[in-house]
Short mmCIF file of C-alpha atoms in Angstrom, two decimals:
data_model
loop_
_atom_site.label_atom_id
_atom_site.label_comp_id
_atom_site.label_asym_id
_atom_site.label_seq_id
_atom_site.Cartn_x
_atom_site.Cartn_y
_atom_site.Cartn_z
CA UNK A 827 -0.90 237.66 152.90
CA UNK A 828 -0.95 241.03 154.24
CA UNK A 829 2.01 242.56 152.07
CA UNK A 830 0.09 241.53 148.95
CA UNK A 831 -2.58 243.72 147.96
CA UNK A 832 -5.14 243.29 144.84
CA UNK A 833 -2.65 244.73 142.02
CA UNK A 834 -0.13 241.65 143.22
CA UNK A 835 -2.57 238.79 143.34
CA UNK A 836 -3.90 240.13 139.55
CA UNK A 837 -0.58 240.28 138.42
CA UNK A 838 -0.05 237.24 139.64
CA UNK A 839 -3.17 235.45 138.01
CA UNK A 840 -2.06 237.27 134.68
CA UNK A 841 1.43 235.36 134.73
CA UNK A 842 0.16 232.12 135.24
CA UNK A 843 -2.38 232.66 132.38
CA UNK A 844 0.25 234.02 130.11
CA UNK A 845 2.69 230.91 131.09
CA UNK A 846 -0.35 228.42 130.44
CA UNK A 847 -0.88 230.08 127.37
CA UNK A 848 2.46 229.58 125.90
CA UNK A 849 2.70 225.96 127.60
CA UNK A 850 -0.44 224.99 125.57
CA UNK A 851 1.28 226.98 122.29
CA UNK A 852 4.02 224.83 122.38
CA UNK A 853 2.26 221.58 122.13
CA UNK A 854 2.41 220.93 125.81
CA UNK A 855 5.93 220.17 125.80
CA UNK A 856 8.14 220.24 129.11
CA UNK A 857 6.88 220.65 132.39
CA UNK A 858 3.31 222.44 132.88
CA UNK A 859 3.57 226.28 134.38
CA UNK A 860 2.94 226.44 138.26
CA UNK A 861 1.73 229.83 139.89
CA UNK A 862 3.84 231.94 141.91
CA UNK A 863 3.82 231.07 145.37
CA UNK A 864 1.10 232.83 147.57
CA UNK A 865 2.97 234.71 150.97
CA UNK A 866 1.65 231.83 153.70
CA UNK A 867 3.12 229.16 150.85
CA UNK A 868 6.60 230.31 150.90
CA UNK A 869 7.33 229.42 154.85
CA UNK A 870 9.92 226.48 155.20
CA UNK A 871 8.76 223.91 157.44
CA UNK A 872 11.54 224.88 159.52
CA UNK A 873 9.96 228.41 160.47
CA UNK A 874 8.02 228.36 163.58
CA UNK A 875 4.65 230.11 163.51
CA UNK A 876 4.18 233.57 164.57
CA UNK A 877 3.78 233.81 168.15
CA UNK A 878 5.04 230.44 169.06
CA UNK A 879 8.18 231.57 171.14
CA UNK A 880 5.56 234.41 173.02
CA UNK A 881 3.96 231.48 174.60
CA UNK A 882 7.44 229.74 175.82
CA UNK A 883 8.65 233.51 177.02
CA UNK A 884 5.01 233.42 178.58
CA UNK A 885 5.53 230.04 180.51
CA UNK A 886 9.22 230.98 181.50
CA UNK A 887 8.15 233.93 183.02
CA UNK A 888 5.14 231.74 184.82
CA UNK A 889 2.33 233.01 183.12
CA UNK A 890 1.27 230.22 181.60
CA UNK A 891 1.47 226.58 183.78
CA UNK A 892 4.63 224.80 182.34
CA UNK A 893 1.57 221.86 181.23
CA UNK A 894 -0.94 224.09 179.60
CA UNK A 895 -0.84 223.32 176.17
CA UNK A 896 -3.79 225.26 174.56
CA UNK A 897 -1.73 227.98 173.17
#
């Protein structure tokens, strides 16, 4: 969410209004507009979150008890 900065999320908002608007123009025919995907949104399930390997280089280095499971 960081790289997007007020101009990006009104440009965004103005798309999806102007794809809405057309959608309804046209009778409501084919499939209704969806909004672009917000930064956080776009992460594949496969990605691991941000810091997650920093706590297993943490416990490998015995920092961090190989049970402790609160990070």
């Amino acid at each position: 969410m960081g790289a997007w900065g007020v101009t990006e999320f009104l440009l965004r908002r103005i798309d999806h209004q102007l794809a809405g608007a057309n959608w309804q123009r046209s009778g409501g025919k084919g499939a209704k507009p969806k909004p672009v995907e917000l930064p956080q949104q776009q992460r594949t399930p496969k990605q691991k979150p941000v810091g997650a390997d920093v706590a297993q280089r943490l416990r490998n280095l015995g920092l961090i008890p190989p049970g402790d499971t609160t990070t």
